[in-house]
Coordinates of C-alpha atoms (C1' of nucleotides) in Angstrom, one line a residue:
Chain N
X52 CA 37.9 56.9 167.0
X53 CA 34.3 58.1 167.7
X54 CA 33.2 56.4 170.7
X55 CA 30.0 56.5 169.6
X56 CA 31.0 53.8 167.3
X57 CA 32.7 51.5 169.3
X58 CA 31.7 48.1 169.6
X59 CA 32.5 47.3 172.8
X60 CA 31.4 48.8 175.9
X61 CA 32.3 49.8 179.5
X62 CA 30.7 48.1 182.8
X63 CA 29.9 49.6 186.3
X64 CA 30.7 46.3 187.6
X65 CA 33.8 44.2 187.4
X66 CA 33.8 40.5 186.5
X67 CA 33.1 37.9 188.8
X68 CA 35.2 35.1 187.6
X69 CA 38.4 37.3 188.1
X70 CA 40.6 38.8 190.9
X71 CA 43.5 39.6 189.2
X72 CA 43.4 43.1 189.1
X73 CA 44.5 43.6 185.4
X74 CA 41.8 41.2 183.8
X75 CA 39.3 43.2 186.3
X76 CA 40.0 46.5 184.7
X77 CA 40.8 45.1 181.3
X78 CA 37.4 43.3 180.8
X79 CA 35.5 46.3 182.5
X80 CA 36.9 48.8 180.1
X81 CA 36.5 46.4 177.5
X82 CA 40.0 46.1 176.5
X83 CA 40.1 42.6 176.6
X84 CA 37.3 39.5 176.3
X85 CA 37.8 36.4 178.0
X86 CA 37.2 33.7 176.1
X87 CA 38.3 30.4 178.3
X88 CA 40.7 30.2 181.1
X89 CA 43.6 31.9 180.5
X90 CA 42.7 32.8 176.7
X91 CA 41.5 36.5 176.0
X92 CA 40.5 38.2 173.0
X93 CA 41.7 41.9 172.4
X94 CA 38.9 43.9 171.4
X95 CA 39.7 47.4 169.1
X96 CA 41.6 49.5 172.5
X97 CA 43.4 46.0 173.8
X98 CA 44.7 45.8 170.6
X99 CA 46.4 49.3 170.0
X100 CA 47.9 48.9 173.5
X101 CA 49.3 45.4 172.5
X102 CA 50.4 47.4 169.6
X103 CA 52.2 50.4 170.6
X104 CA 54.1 47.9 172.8
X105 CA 55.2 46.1 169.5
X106 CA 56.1 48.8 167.7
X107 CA 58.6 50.4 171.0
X108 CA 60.0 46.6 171.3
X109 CA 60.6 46.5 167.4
X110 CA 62.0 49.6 166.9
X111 CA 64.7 48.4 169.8
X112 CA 65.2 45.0 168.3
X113 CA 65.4 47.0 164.8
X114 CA 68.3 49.4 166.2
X115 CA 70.6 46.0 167.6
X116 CA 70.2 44.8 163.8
X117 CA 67.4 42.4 164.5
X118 CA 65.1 41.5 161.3
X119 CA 61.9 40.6 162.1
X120 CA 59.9 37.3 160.9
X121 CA 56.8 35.3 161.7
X122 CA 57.9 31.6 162.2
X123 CA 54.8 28.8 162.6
X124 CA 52.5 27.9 164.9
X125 CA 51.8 24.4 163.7
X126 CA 55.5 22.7 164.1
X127 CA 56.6 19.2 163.3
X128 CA 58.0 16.8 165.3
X129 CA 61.1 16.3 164.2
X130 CA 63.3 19.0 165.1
X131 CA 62.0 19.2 168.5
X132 CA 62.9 15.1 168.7
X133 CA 66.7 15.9 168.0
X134 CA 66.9 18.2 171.0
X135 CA 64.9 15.6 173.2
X136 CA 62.4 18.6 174.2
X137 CA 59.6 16.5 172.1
X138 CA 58.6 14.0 175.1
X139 CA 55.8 15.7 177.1
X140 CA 57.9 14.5 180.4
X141 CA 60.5 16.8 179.3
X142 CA 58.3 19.4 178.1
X143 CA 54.8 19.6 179.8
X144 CA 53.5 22.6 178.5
X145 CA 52.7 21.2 174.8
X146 CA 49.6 21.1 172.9
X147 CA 49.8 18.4 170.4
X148 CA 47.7 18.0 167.3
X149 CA 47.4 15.3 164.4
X150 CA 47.1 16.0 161.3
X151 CA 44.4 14.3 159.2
X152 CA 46.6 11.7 157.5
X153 CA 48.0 10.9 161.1
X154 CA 51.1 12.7 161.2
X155 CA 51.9 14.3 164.6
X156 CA 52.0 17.8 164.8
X157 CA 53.1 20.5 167.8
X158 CA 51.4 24.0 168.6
X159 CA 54.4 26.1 169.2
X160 CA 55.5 27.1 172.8
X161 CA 58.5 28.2 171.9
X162 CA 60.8 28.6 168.7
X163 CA 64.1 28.1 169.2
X164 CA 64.1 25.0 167.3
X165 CA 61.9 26.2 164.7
X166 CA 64.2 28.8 164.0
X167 CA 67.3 26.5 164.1
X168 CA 65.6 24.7 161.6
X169 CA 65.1 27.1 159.8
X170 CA 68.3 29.1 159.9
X171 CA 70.4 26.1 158.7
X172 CA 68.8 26.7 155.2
X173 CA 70.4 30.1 155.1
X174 CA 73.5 30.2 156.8
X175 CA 76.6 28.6 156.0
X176 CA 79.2 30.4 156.1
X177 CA 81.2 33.1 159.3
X178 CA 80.8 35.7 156.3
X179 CA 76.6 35.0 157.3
X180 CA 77.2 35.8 160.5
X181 CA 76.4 37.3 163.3
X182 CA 72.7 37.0 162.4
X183 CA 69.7 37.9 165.0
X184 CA 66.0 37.3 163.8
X185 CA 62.9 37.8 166.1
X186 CA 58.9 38.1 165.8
X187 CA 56.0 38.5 167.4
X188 CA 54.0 35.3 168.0
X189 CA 51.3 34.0 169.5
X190 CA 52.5 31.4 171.8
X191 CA 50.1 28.1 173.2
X192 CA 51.2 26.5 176.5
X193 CA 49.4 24.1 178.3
X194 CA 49.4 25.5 181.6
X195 CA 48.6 23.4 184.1
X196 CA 46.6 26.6 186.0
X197 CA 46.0 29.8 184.0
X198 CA 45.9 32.4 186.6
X199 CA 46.8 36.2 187.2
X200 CA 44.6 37.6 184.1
X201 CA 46.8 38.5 181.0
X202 CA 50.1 37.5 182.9
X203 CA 50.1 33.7 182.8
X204 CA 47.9 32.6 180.1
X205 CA 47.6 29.4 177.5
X206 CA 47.9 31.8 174.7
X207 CA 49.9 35.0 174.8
X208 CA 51.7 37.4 172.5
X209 CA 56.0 36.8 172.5
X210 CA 58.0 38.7 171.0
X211 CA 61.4 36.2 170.6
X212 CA 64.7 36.5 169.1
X213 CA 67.6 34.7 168.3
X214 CA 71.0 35.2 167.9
X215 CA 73.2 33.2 165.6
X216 CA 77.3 34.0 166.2
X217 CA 80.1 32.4 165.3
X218 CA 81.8 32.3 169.0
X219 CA 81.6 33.3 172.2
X220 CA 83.2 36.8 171.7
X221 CA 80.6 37.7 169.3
X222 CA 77.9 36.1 171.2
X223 CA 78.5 37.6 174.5
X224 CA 79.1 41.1 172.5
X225 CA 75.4 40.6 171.2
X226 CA 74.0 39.7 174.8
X227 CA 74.9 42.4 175.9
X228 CA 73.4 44.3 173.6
X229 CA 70.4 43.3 174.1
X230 CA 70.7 44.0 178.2
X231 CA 71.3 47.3 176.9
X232 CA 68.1 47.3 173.7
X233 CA 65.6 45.8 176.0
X234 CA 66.5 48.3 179.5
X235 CA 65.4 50.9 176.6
X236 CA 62.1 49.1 175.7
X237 CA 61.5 48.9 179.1
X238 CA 62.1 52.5 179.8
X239 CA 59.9 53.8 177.1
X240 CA 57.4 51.8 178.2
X241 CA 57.5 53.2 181.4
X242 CA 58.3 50.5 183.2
X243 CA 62.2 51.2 183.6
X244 CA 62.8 52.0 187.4
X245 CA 61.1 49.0 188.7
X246 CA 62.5 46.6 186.2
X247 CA 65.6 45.2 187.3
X248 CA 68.4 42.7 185.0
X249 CA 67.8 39.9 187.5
X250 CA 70.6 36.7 188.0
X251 CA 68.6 33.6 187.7
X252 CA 69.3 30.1 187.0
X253 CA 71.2 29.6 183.9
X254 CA 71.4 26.3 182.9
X255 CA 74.2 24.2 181.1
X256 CA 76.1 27.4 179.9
X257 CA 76.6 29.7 182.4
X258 CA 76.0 30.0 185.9
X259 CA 73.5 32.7 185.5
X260 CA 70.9 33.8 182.7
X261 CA 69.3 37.1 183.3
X262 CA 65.6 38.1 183.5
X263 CA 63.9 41.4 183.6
X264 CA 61.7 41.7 186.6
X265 CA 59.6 44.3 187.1
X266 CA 58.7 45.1 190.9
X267 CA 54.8 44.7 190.8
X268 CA 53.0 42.7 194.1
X269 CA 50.5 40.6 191.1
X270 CA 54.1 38.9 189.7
X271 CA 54.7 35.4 190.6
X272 CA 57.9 35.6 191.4
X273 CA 60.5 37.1 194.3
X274 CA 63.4 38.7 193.6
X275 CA 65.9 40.4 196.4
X276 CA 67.1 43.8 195.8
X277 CA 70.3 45.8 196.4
X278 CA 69.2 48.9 195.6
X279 CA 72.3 50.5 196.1
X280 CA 74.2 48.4 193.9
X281 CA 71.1 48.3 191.3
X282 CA 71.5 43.9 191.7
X283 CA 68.7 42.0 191.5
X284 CA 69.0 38.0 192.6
X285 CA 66.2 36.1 191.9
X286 CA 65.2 33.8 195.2
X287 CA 65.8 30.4 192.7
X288 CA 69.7 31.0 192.5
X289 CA 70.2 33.3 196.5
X290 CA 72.9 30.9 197.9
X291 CA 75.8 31.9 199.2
X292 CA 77.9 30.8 196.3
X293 CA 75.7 33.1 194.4
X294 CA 76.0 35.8 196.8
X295 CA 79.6 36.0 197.0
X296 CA 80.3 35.9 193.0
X297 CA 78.1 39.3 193.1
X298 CA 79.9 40.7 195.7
X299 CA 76.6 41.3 198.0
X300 CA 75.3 40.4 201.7
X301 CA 72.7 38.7 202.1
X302 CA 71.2 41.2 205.1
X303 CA 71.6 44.1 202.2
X304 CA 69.3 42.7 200.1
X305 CA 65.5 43.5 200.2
X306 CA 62.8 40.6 198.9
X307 CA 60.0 42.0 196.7
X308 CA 57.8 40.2 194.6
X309 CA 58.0 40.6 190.9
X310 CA 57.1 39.4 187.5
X311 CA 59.2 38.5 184.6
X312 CA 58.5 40.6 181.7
X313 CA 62.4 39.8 179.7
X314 CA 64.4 36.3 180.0
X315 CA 67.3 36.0 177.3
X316 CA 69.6 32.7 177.4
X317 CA 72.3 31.6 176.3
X318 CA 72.3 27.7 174.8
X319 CA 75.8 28.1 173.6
X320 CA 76.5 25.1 170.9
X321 CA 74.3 22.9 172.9
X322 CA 71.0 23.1 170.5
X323 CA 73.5 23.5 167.2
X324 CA 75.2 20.6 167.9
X325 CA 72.0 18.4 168.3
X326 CA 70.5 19.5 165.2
X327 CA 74.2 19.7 163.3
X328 CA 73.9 23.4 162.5
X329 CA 77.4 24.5 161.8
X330 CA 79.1 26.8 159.0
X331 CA 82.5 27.0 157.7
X332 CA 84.8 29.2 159.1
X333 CA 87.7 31.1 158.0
X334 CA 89.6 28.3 157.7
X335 CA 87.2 26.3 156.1
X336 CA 86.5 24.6 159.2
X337 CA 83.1 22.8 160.6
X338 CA 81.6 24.5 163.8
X339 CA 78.5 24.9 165.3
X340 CA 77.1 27.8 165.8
X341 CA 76.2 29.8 169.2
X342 CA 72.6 30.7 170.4
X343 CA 71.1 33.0 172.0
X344 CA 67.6 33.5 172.9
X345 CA 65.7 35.8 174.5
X346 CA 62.2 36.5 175.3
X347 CA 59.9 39.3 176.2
X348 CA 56.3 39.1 176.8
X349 CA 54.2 41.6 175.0
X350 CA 50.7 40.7 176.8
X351 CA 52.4 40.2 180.2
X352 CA 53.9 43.3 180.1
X353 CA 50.3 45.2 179.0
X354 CA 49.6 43.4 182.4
X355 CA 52.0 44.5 184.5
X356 CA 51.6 48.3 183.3
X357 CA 48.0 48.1 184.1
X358 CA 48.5 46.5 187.4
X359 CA 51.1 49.0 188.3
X360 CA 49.3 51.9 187.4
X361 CA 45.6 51.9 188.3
X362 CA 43.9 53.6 190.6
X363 CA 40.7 53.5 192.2
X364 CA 38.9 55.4 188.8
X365 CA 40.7 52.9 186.4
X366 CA 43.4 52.5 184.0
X367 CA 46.1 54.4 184.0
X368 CA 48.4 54.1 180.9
X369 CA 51.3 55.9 180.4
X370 CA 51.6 57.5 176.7
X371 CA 53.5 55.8 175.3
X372 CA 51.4 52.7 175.3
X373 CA 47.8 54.6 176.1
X374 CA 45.3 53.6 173.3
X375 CA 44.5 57.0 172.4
X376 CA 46.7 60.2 174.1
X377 CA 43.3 61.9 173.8
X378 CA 39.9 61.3 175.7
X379 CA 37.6 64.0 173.6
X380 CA 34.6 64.3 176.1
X381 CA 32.0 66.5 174.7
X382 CA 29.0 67.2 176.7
X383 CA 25.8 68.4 175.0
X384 CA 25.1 68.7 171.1
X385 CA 24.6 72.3 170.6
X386 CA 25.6 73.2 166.7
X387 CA 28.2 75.5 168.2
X388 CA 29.6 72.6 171.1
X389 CA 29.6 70.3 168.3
X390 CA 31.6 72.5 165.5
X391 CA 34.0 73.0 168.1
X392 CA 34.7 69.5 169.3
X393 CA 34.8 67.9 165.3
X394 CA 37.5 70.6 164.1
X395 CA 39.8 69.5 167.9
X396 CA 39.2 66.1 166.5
X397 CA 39.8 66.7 162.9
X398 CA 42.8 69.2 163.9
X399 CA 44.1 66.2 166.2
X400 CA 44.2 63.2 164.2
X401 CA 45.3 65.4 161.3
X402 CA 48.6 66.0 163.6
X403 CA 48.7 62.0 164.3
X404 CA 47.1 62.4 167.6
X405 CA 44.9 59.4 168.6
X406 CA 41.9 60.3 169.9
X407 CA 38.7 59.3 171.5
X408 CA 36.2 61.1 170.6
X409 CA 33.5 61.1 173.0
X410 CA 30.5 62.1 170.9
X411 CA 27.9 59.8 172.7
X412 CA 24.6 61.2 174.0
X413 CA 25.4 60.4 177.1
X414 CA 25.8 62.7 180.8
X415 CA 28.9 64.2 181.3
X416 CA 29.6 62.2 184.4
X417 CA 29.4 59.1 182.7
X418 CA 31.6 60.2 179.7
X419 CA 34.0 61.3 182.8
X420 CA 33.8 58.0 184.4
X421 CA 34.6 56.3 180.9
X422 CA 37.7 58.6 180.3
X423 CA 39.5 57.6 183.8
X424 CA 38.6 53.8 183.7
X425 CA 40.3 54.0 179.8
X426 CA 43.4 55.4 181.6
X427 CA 43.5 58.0 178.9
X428 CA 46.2 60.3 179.7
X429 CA 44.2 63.4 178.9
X430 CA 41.1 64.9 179.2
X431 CA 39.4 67.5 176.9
X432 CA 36.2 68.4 177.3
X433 CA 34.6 70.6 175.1
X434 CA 30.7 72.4 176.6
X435 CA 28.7 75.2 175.7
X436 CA 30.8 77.3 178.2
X437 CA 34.0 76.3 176.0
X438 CA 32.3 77.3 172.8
X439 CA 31.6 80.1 174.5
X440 CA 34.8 81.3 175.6
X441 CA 37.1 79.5 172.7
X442 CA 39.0 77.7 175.4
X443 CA 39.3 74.0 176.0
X444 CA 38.8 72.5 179.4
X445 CA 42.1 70.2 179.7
X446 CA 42.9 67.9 182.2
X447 CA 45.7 64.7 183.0
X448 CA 44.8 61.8 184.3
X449 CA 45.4 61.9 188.0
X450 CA 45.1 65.5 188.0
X451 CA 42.6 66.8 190.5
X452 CA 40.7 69.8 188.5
X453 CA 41.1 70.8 184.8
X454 CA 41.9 74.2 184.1
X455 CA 41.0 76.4 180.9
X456 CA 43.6 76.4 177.8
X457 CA 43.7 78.2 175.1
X458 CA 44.3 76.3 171.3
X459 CA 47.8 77.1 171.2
X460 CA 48.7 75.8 175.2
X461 CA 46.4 73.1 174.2
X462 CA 48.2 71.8 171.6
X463 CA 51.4 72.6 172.9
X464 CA 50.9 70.5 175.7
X465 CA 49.7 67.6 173.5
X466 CA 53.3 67.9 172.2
X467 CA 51.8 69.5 168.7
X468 CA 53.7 72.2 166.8
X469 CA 52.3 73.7 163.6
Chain B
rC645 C1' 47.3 17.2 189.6
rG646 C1' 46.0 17.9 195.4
rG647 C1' 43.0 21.3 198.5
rG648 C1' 39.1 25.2 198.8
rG649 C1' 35.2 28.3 196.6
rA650 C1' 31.6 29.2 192.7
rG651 C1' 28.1 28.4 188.2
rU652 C1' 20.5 31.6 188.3
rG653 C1' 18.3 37.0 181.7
rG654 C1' 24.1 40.8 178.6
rC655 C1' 26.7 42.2 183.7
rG656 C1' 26.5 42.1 189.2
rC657 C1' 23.6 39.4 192.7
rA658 C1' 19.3 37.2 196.1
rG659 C1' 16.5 32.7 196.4
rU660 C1' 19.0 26.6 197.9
rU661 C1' 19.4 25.3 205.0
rU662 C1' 13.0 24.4 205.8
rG663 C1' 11.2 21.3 197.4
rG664 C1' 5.4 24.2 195.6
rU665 C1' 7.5 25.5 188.4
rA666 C1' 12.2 32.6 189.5
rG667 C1' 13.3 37.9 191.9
rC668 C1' 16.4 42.6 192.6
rG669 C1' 20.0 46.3 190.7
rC670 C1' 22.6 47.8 186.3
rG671 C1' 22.2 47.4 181.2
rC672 C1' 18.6 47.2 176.9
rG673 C1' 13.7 49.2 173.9
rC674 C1' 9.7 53.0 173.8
rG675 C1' 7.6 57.8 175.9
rG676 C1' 8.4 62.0 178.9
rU677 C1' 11.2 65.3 182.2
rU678 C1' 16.4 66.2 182.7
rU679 C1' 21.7 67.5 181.2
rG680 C1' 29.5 69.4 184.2
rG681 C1' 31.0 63.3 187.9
rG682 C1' 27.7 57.0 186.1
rA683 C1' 19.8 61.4 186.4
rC684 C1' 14.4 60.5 187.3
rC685 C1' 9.3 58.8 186.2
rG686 C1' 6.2 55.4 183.4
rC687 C1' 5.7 51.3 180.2
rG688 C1' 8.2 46.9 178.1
rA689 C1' 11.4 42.9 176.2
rG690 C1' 14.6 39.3 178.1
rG691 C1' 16.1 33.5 182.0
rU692 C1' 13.5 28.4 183.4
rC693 C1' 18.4 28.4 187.3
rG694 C1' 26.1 25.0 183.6
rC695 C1' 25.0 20.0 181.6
rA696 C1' 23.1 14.8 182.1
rG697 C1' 20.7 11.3 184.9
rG698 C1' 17.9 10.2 189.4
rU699 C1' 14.3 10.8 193.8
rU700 C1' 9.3 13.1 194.1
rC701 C1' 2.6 14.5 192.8
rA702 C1' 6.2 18.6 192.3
rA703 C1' 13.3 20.2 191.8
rA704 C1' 17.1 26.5 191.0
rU705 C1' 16.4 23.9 195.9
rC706 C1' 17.5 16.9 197.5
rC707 C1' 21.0 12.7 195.3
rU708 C1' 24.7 10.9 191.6
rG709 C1' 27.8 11.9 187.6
rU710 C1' 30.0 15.5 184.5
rC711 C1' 31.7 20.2 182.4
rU712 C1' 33.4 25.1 183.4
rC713 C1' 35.4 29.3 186.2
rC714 C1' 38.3 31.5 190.5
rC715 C1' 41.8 31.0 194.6
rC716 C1' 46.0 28.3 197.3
rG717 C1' 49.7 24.6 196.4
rA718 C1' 52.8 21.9 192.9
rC719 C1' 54.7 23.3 187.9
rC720 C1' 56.8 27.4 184.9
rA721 C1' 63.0 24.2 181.1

RNA sequence: CGGGGAGUGGCGCAGUUUGGUAGCGCGCGCGGUUUGGGACCGCGAGGUCGCAGGUUCAAAUCCUGUCUCCCCGACCA
């Protein structure tokens, strides 16, 4: 990408209208455009960070057999009626639409009985089973208050799945799976040692469901650690009933605030039963069949990293989810500057490097200012004196001072080998 | 939804108390000098002050209503 061409552009200032931190640097970067309360656009680098978070969660959801779909926004009424979650007194986070011949219509919040729905056209019998689908959606929630940039919004990118099992055994075998799939996705995304499998309230099934809480001081909610024990409780469910099933003290545990990047549940037969999805088991029996649901937020999580890992300059992403692993500054426009810094660019993106190319007319200190506030993990700046010496001036994000590299450290560092 | 704060060129702000028809910085355009951490000089374009009413000779400024944004709280299945 030649920034050069880029539509959007950087600001010296930060936005007015916002004080959480990661719509500050978002915006100012121009990763992201607000467009209303709690609605952002993502412009061309918002958007390959959204997606390299994607493509790490689906890869993990791929490997635990999920298959991936794109249920509806629009929903109708019906389903959601059979489960009672239709009423806006039992649900007030809907957004309801008519359609033009009068018929009632939902924006979807959620999918679980979309999918149900769904589902029961498909499976019928324990040979279909165990089956987990998920996908990426855009999801619309009347919030009552937007706040905290990209990590509470009215309309933000999901990624849900469901799991369909025959019994518990099978259920609970999948769950756990999934504990396992998404501590990976979290991992990769470099997130992992501050996100924590949290107990919190469970509902009808169990006495706990787990969420995934990721130890930043912008989340909304507060967790209490036992570090030792790696136990995470969130403050909703810290009784002592709670704190004796875990085994844990109440004086061990530390309170640190936290936001909620994974939630997965458990409805057992509950929803199955309401909207009579069942198949035929071995014995040619009716039963219903078990749920599981669980929930990771794609643009909360973009949040959360960039709230975590700023600094003073800007965005700091880490590569797996960086927009480009490449900031390509290069400072003047001599034929020989220029030769040198199109063939890095060409010899980059040839090896599947993304990079941005910094060929703007512009001063070196502001192409420097532009590559820290992108949070580009590193730095190459190409100059007369590079040209010069055939070396490339390298340098990582947070590091202090660049140094010299040759072609080969240079690209053995950018994790190339010919 | 309760409480608090705020809406003035693309962005960040001043001006509102003490009405007299709009200013600064950045950005933008043109010319020139510069060129390794957001350069400098000159010239120039760009707003009628969220919106609607009202008071007044006169409203960004006063009054009423309304919309929007931010924060705290409540809510988050």
């Amino acid at each position: 990408m030649r920034l050069s061409q880029l539509f959007t552009k950087t600001s010296k200032t930060i936005p007015a209208d916002e004080t959480a931190r990661n719509a500050q640097l978002l915006i100012q970067a121009g990763f992201i455009y607000k467009v209303m309360a709690g609605v952002y656009a993502y412009a061309p680098l918002g958007l390959r960070v959204v997606e390299n978070i994607k493509q790490i969660v689906r890869e993990e959801m791929n490997t635990i057999n999920g298959q991936e779909l794109v249920m509806t926004n629009l929903q109708p009424r019906e389903p959601w009626e059979t489960t009672g979650r239709w009423d806006d007194k039992a649900v007030d986070v809907w957004f309801k639409t008519r359609l033009k011949d009068g018929g009632e219509l939902g924006l979807a919040w959620s999918h679980e009985e979309a999918v149900i729905e769904m589902m029961k056209q498909y499976l019928s019998s324990y040979k279909d089973l165990p089956v987990s689908v998920y996908q990426f959606q855009t999801k619309l929630r009347n919030e009552l208050r937007a706040k905290s940039g990209i990590m509470r919004g009215r309309e933000f990118v999901m990624k849900d799945m469901y799991s369909l099992s025959t019994d518990v055994t099978q259920h609970d075998d999948y769950y756990d799976s999934v504990i396992e799939a998404y501590k990976k996705v979290y991992e990769r995304l470099g997130i992992g040692k501050d996100t924590y499998v949290t107990f919190a309230a469970g509902g009808a099934f169990t006495k706990f469901s787990h969420e995934f809480q990721t130890v930043c001081e912008a989340g909304e909610d507060v967790i209490y650690l036992h570090r030792g024990k790696n136990i995470a409780i969130n403050e909703e469910v810290l009784d002592e009933e709670s704190l004796s099933q875990l085994g844990v003290k109440r004086e061990e545990l530390e309170s640190v605030k936290s936001s909620e990047v994974g939630n997965i549940f458990n409805f057992g037969t509950d929803k199955s039963k309401k909207m009579n999805f069942s198949f035929t088991n071995e014995a040619g029996e009716k039963q219903f069949v078990h749920l599981g649901s669980y929930g990771l937020g794609i643009t909360r999580v973009m949040g959360v990293i960039a709230e975590k890992f700023a600094d003073e300059k800007g965005l700091v992403w880490p590569e797996a989810v960086a927009p480009a692993k490449v900031y390509l500054a290069r400072l003047g426009s001599s034929p020989e500057v220029v030769k040198q810094a199109d063939e890095l660019y060409q010899r980059l993106t040839a090896a599947q490097v993304a990079v941005i190319y910094d060929d703007r007319d512009t001063r070196a200190g502001e192409k420097f200012a532009d590559a820290d506030l992108l949070g580009i993990p590193y730095r190459v700046v190409i100059s007369d004196k590079t040209a010069m010496n055939d070396s490339y001036e390298l340098k990582g994000r947070q590091a202090d001072t660049p140094h010299q590299s040759t072609i080969d450290d240079l690209l053995k560092t950018l994790g190339i080998t010919d």
